Amino acid sequence: MLKKKVKIELSNEEQRIILYALNELRTGLIQENKYTDVVNEAIGKLKNKMKADRYDLGVILNALDRKRKKELAKGNDTEQMDYLILRLLKIYETLK
């Protein structure tokens, strides 16, 4: 069975936010001695115009959520990240 994929266009800023979030998730997994293959795969697919399936979006959303929680704990603004998460969640829901 083929996985349904969707094209996502990301601005340079959105791409940067996602990359930082994925890198933090990857670092955390390394510290916990867990596999990072899934995150490495998502990082490799990250482009301004990327094709993503539900699985890829799940990894990205998980990384963004963790990053957002850390930024909120520091008292930092998360407005751009919130918008990006909501946008990606809407796309994620269409892939059911």
Short mmCIF file of N, CA, C and O in Angstrom, two decimals:
data_model
loop_
_atom_site.label_atom_id
_atom_site.label_comp_id
_atom_site.label_asym_id
_atom_site.label_seq_id
_atom_site.Cartn_x
_atom_site.Cartn_y
_atom_site.Cartn_z
N MET A 1 0.83 -1.17 0.00
CA MET A 1 0.00 0.00 0.00
C MET A 1 0.88 1.25 0.00
O MET A 1 1.80 1.38 0.79
N LEU A 2 0.58 2.15 -0.90
CA LEU A 2 1.34 3.40 -0.98
C LEU A 2 0.83 4.39 0.04
O LEU A 2 -0.37 4.52 0.26
N LYS A 3 1.77 5.10 0.65
CA LYS A 3 1.38 6.12 1.61
C LYS A 3 1.00 7.39 0.87
O LYS A 3 1.65 7.77 -0.10
N LYS A 4 -0.05 8.01 1.31
CA LYS A 4 -0.49 9.27 0.73
C LYS A 4 0.48 10.37 1.17
O LYS A 4 0.81 10.48 2.34
N LYS A 5 0.97 11.13 0.20
CA LYS A 5 1.89 12.23 0.50
C LYS A 5 1.29 13.53 0.05
O LYS A 5 0.46 13.58 -0.84
N VAL A 6 1.73 14.59 0.69
CA VAL A 6 1.24 15.92 0.36
C VAL A 6 2.45 16.85 0.22
O VAL A 6 3.46 16.67 0.90
N LYS A 7 2.34 17.80 -0.70
CA LYS A 7 3.41 18.78 -0.86
C LYS A 7 3.22 19.90 0.14
O LYS A 7 2.12 20.41 0.31
N ILE A 8 4.28 20.25 0.81
CA ILE A 8 4.26 21.33 1.79
C ILE A 8 5.29 22.37 1.38
O ILE A 8 6.44 22.03 1.10
N GLU A 9 4.87 23.62 1.34
CA GLU A 9 5.80 24.71 1.05
C GLU A 9 6.13 25.40 2.36
O GLU A 9 5.23 25.82 3.09
N LEU A 10 7.42 25.51 2.64
CA LEU A 10 7.90 26.14 3.87
C LEU A 10 8.75 27.36 3.54
O LEU A 10 9.56 27.31 2.61
N SER A 11 8.57 28.40 4.32
CA SER A 11 9.45 29.56 4.18
C SER A 11 10.80 29.19 4.80
O SER A 11 10.92 28.18 5.51
N ASN A 12 11.79 30.00 4.55
CA ASN A 12 13.11 29.75 5.14
C ASN A 12 13.04 29.76 6.67
O ASN A 12 13.69 28.97 7.34
N GLU A 13 12.23 30.66 7.22
CA GLU A 13 12.08 30.76 8.67
C GLU A 13 11.41 29.51 9.24
O GLU A 13 11.84 28.98 10.26
N GLU A 14 10.37 29.04 8.58
CA GLU A 14 9.68 27.82 9.03
C GLU A 14 10.61 26.61 8.94
O GLU A 14 10.63 25.78 9.84
N GLN A 15 11.37 26.56 7.88
CA GLN A 15 12.33 25.46 7.71
C GLN A 15 13.37 25.49 8.83
O GLN A 15 13.72 24.46 9.38
N ARG A 16 13.84 26.69 9.19
CA ARG A 16 14.82 26.83 10.26
C ARG A 16 14.24 26.38 11.60
O ARG A 16 14.90 25.65 12.35
N ILE A 17 13.01 26.78 11.89
CA ILE A 17 12.36 26.40 13.15
C ILE A 17 12.24 24.88 13.23
O ILE A 17 12.55 24.27 14.27
N ILE A 18 11.81 24.25 12.15
CA ILE A 18 11.66 22.80 12.13
C ILE A 18 13.01 22.11 12.29
O ILE A 18 13.14 21.14 13.05
N LEU A 19 14.03 22.62 11.61
CA LEU A 19 15.36 22.02 11.71
C LEU A 19 15.90 22.07 13.13
O LEU A 19 16.43 21.09 13.65
N TYR A 20 15.75 23.22 13.80
CA TYR A 20 16.20 23.33 15.19
C TYR A 20 15.44 22.36 16.10
O TYR A 20 16.02 21.72 16.96
N ALA A 21 14.12 22.25 15.87
CA ALA A 21 13.32 21.34 16.69
C ALA A 21 13.74 19.89 16.46
O ALA A 21 13.87 19.12 17.43
N LEU A 22 13.95 19.52 15.21
CA LEU A 22 14.39 18.15 14.91
C LEU A 22 15.77 17.86 15.49
O LEU A 22 16.02 16.77 16.01
N ASN A 23 16.67 18.83 15.42
CA ASN A 23 18.01 18.64 15.99
C ASN A 23 17.95 18.46 17.50
O ASN A 23 18.68 17.64 18.06
N GLU A 24 17.10 19.23 18.17
CA GLU A 24 16.95 19.07 19.62
C GLU A 24 16.37 17.71 19.96
O GLU A 24 16.81 17.07 20.93
N LEU A 25 15.38 17.25 19.18
CA LEU A 25 14.81 15.93 19.40
C LEU A 25 15.88 14.86 19.19
O LEU A 25 16.01 13.94 20.00
N ARG A 26 16.66 15.00 18.14
CA ARG A 26 17.74 14.05 17.84
C ARG A 26 18.76 14.00 18.98
O ARG A 26 19.17 12.93 19.42
N THR A 27 19.16 15.16 19.47
CA THR A 27 20.12 15.23 20.58
C THR A 27 19.57 14.54 21.82
O THR A 27 20.28 13.79 22.50
N GLY A 28 18.29 14.78 22.11
CA GLY A 28 17.65 14.13 23.25
C GLY A 28 17.63 12.61 23.11
O GLY A 28 17.88 11.89 24.08
N LEU A 29 17.34 12.13 21.92
CA LEU A 29 17.33 10.69 21.68
C LEU A 29 18.72 10.08 21.83
O LEU A 29 18.87 8.99 22.38
N ILE A 30 19.72 10.80 21.38
CA ILE A 30 21.10 10.32 21.52
C ILE A 30 21.47 10.21 23.00
O ILE A 30 22.07 9.22 23.44
N GLN A 31 21.09 11.22 23.78
CA GLN A 31 21.39 11.20 25.22
C GLN A 31 20.69 10.07 25.94
O GLN A 31 21.17 9.56 26.94
N GLU A 32 19.53 9.65 25.42
CA GLU A 32 18.78 8.54 26.00
C GLU A 32 19.17 7.20 25.40
O GLU A 32 18.54 6.18 25.69
N ASN A 33 20.19 7.19 24.55
CA ASN A 33 20.66 5.98 23.86
C ASN A 33 19.54 5.32 23.05
O ASN A 33 19.39 4.09 23.05
N LYS A 34 18.74 6.13 22.36
CA LYS A 34 17.67 5.63 21.51
C LYS A 34 18.03 5.88 20.05
O LYS A 34 18.87 6.70 19.74
N TYR A 35 17.36 5.15 19.18
CA TYR A 35 17.61 5.29 17.75
C TYR A 35 17.17 6.65 17.24
O TYR A 35 16.13 7.17 17.64
N THR A 36 17.94 7.19 16.30
CA THR A 36 17.63 8.51 15.73
C THR A 36 17.29 8.41 14.25
O THR A 36 17.16 9.43 13.58
N ASP A 37 17.13 7.20 13.75
CA ASP A 37 16.91 7.01 12.31
C ASP A 37 15.71 7.80 11.80
O ASP A 37 15.76 8.40 10.73
N VAL A 38 14.63 7.80 12.55
CA VAL A 38 13.41 8.48 12.12
C VAL A 38 13.64 9.98 11.99
O VAL A 38 13.23 10.60 11.01
N VAL A 39 14.32 10.54 12.96
CA VAL A 39 14.60 11.98 12.94
C VAL A 39 15.59 12.31 11.83
O VAL A 39 15.42 13.30 11.11
N ASN A 40 16.60 11.48 11.66
CA ASN A 40 17.58 11.70 10.59
C ASN A 40 16.88 11.70 9.23
O ASN A 40 17.21 12.50 8.35
N GLU A 41 15.92 10.81 9.06
CA GLU A 41 15.17 10.72 7.80
C GLU A 41 14.37 12.00 7.57
O GLU A 41 14.34 12.53 6.45
N ALA A 42 13.73 12.50 8.62
CA ALA A 42 12.94 13.72 8.50
C ALA A 42 13.83 14.93 8.18
O ALA A 42 13.47 15.78 7.37
N ILE A 43 15.00 14.98 8.79
CA ILE A 43 15.94 16.07 8.51
C ILE A 43 16.38 16.02 7.05
O ILE A 43 16.47 17.04 6.38
N GLY A 44 16.63 14.82 6.55
CA GLY A 44 17.04 14.66 5.16
C GLY A 44 15.98 15.08 4.16
O GLY A 44 16.30 15.52 3.05
N LYS A 45 14.72 14.96 4.52
CA LYS A 45 13.63 15.32 3.62
C LYS A 45 13.27 16.80 3.69
O LYS A 45 12.53 17.30 2.84
N LEU A 46 13.77 17.50 4.68
CA LEU A 46 13.38 18.89 4.92
C LEU A 46 13.90 19.81 3.82
O LEU A 46 15.10 19.94 3.60
N LYS A 47 12.96 20.41 3.09
CA LYS A 47 13.27 21.33 2.00
C LYS A 47 12.19 22.41 1.99
O LYS A 47 11.16 22.27 2.64
N ASN A 48 12.40 23.46 1.21
CA ASN A 48 11.38 24.51 1.09
C ASN A 48 10.09 23.96 0.50
O ASN A 48 9.01 24.36 0.87
N LYS A 49 10.21 23.06 -0.46
CA LYS A 49 9.06 22.37 -1.02
C LYS A 49 9.31 20.89 -0.84
O LYS A 49 10.12 20.31 -1.54
N MET A 50 8.63 20.31 0.13
CA MET A 50 8.89 18.92 0.44
C MET A 50 7.61 18.10 0.33
O MET A 50 6.51 18.63 0.48
N LYS A 51 7.78 16.82 0.04
CA LYS A 51 6.67 15.89 0.06
C LYS A 51 6.75 15.14 1.38
O LYS A 51 7.81 14.61 1.73
N ALA A 52 5.66 15.12 2.10
CA ALA A 52 5.65 14.46 3.40
C ALA A 52 4.41 13.59 3.52
O ALA A 52 3.36 13.92 2.99
N ASP A 53 4.58 12.48 4.23
CA ASP A 53 3.42 11.64 4.54
C ASP A 53 3.05 11.86 6.01
O ASP A 53 3.66 12.65 6.71
N ARG A 54 2.06 11.15 6.45
CA ARG A 54 1.56 11.30 7.82
C ARG A 54 2.65 11.00 8.84
O ARG A 54 2.75 11.65 9.88
N TYR A 55 3.46 10.01 8.56
CA TYR A 55 4.54 9.60 9.45
C TYR A 55 5.58 10.73 9.60
O TYR A 55 5.98 11.06 10.71
N ASP A 56 6.00 11.31 8.47
CA ASP A 56 6.97 12.40 8.51
C ASP A 56 6.43 13.58 9.29
O ASP A 56 7.14 14.18 10.11
N LEU A 57 5.17 13.93 9.03
CA LEU A 57 4.55 15.05 9.73
C LEU A 57 4.44 14.78 11.22
O LEU A 57 4.59 15.68 12.04
N GLY A 58 4.19 13.53 11.59
CA GLY A 58 4.12 13.17 13.01
C GLY A 58 5.43 13.43 13.72
O GLY A 58 5.46 13.95 14.84
N VAL A 59 6.53 13.06 13.08
CA VAL A 59 7.85 13.28 13.67
C VAL A 59 8.12 14.78 13.80
O VAL A 59 8.58 15.25 14.85
N ILE A 60 7.80 15.54 12.76
CA ILE A 60 8.02 16.99 12.78
C ILE A 60 7.17 17.65 13.85
O ILE A 60 7.66 18.49 14.62
N LEU A 61 5.90 17.26 13.94
CA LEU A 61 5.01 17.84 14.94
C LEU A 61 5.46 17.51 16.36
O LEU A 61 5.40 18.35 17.26
N ASN A 62 5.93 16.29 16.56
CA ASN A 62 6.44 15.90 17.87
C ASN A 62 7.65 16.77 18.26
O ASN A 62 7.73 17.25 19.39
N ALA A 63 8.56 16.96 17.32
CA ALA A 63 9.75 17.78 17.59
C ALA A 63 9.35 19.22 17.88
O ALA A 63 9.87 19.85 18.82
N LEU A 64 8.42 19.77 17.10
CA LEU A 64 7.98 21.14 17.31
C LEU A 64 7.28 21.30 18.66
O LEU A 64 7.47 22.31 19.35
N ASP A 65 6.49 20.32 19.05
CA ASP A 65 5.79 20.38 20.34
C ASP A 65 6.78 20.39 21.49
O ASP A 65 6.65 21.18 22.43
N ARG A 66 7.79 19.53 21.43
CA ARG A 66 8.81 19.51 22.48
C ARG A 66 9.57 20.83 22.56
O ARG A 66 9.81 21.35 23.64
N LYS A 67 9.94 21.35 21.40
CA LYS A 67 10.66 22.63 21.33
C LYS A 67 9.78 23.75 21.89
O LYS A 67 10.25 24.60 22.65
N ARG A 68 8.50 23.76 21.54
CA ARG A 68 7.58 24.78 22.01
C ARG A 68 7.46 24.76 23.53
O ARG A 68 7.49 25.80 24.18
N LYS A 69 7.35 23.58 24.10
CA LYS A 69 7.24 23.46 25.56
C LYS A 69 8.50 23.99 26.25
O LYS A 69 8.40 24.65 27.29
N LYS A 70 9.67 23.72 25.68
CA LYS A 70 10.91 24.23 26.26
C LYS A 70 10.97 25.75 26.19
O LYS A 70 11.39 26.41 27.14
N GLU A 71 10.53 26.30 25.06
CA GLU A 71 10.55 27.76 24.90
C GLU A 71 9.55 28.43 25.84
O GLU A 71 9.83 29.48 26.40
N LEU A 72 8.38 27.82 26.03
CA LEU A 72 7.40 28.36 26.97
C LEU A 72 7.94 28.33 28.40
O LEU A 72 7.71 29.27 29.16
N ALA A 73 8.65 27.27 28.75
CA ALA A 73 9.23 27.16 30.09
C ALA A 73 10.27 28.26 30.34
O ALA A 73 10.43 28.73 31.46
N LYS A 74 10.94 28.69 29.28
CA LYS A 74 11.93 29.77 29.38
C LYS A 74 11.27 31.15 29.34
O LYS A 74 11.93 32.15 29.53
N GLY A 75 9.98 31.17 29.02
CA GLY A 75 9.26 32.43 28.91
C GLY A 75 9.42 33.11 27.56
O GLY A 75 9.14 34.30 27.43
N ASN A 76 9.84 32.37 26.55
CA ASN A 76 10.04 32.93 25.21
C ASN A 76 8.74 32.92 24.40
O ASN A 76 7.84 32.13 24.66
N ASP A 77 8.68 33.79 23.42
CA ASP A 77 7.53 33.88 22.53
C ASP A 77 7.53 32.68 21.58
O ASP A 77 8.56 32.32 21.02
N THR A 78 6.36 32.07 21.39
CA THR A 78 6.25 30.91 20.51
C THR A 78 5.22 31.14 19.40
O THR A 78 4.72 30.18 18.82
N GLU A 79 4.92 32.38 19.09
CA GLU A 79 3.86 32.69 18.13
C GLU A 79 4.11 32.06 16.76
O GLU A 79 3.21 31.44 16.18
N GLN A 80 5.32 32.20 16.24
CA GLN A 80 5.63 31.61 14.92
C GLN A 80 5.53 30.09 14.97
O GLN A 80 5.02 29.46 14.04
N MET A 81 6.02 29.52 16.04
CA MET A 81 5.97 28.06 16.18
C MET A 81 4.53 27.59 16.31
O MET A 81 4.15 26.57 15.73
N ASP A 82 3.70 28.32 17.05
CA ASP A 82 2.29 27.98 17.20
C ASP A 82 1.59 27.97 15.85
O ASP A 82 0.84 27.04 15.53
N TYR A 83 1.83 29.01 15.05
CA TYR A 83 1.22 29.10 13.73
C TYR A 83 1.66 27.92 12.86
O TYR A 83 0.83 27.30 12.18
N LEU A 84 2.94 27.60 12.89
CA LEU A 84 3.47 26.49 12.09
C LEU A 84 2.87 25.16 12.52
O LEU A 84 2.47 24.34 11.69
N ILE A 85 2.76 24.94 13.82
CA ILE A 85 2.18 23.70 14.34
C ILE A 85 0.73 23.57 13.89
O ILE A 85 0.30 22.51 13.41
N LEU A 86 -0.04 24.65 14.02
CA LEU A 86 -1.45 24.61 13.60
C LEU A 86 -1.57 24.33 12.10
O LEU A 86 -2.43 23.55 11.66
N ARG A 87 -0.72 24.96 11.31
CA ARG A 87 -0.74 24.75 9.86
C ARG A 87 -0.43 23.29 9.51
O ARG A 87 -1.11 22.68 8.69
N LEU A 88 0.59 22.74 10.15
CA LEU A 88 0.97 21.36 9.87
C LEU A 88 -0.06 20.37 10.40
O LEU A 88 -0.28 19.31 9.80
N LEU A 89 -0.73 20.70 11.51
CA LEU A 89 -1.78 19.83 12.03
C LEU A 89 -2.95 19.73 11.05
O LEU A 89 -3.53 18.66 10.88
N LYS A 90 -3.30 20.85 10.42
CA LYS A 90 -4.37 20.83 9.44
C LYS A 90 -4.01 19.92 8.26
O LYS A 90 -4.84 19.16 7.78
N ILE A 91 -2.76 19.99 7.83
CA ILE A 91 -2.30 19.13 6.75
C ILE A 91 -2.30 17.67 7.21
O ILE A 91 -2.74 16.77 6.49
N TYR A 92 -1.84 17.43 8.43
CA TYR A 92 -1.78 16.09 9.00
C TYR A 92 -3.17 15.43 9.01
O TYR A 92 -3.32 14.26 8.68
N GLU A 93 -4.18 16.21 9.37
CA GLU A 93 -5.54 15.69 9.44
C GLU A 93 -6.08 15.29 8.06
O GLU A 93 -6.94 14.42 7.98
N THR A 94 -5.58 15.91 7.00
CA THR A 94 -6.05 15.55 5.67
C THR A 94 -5.47 14.23 5.18
O THR A 94 -5.97 13.67 4.20
N LEU A 95 -4.47 13.73 5.85
CA LEU A 95 -3.80 12.49 5.42
C LEU A 95 -4.36 11.24 6.06
O LEU A 95 -3.75 10.18 5.96
N LYS A 96 -5.49 11.31 6.72
CA LYS A 96 -6.08 10.12 7.36
C LYS A 96 -6.50 9.09 6.36
O LYS A 96 -6.86 9.29 5.28
#
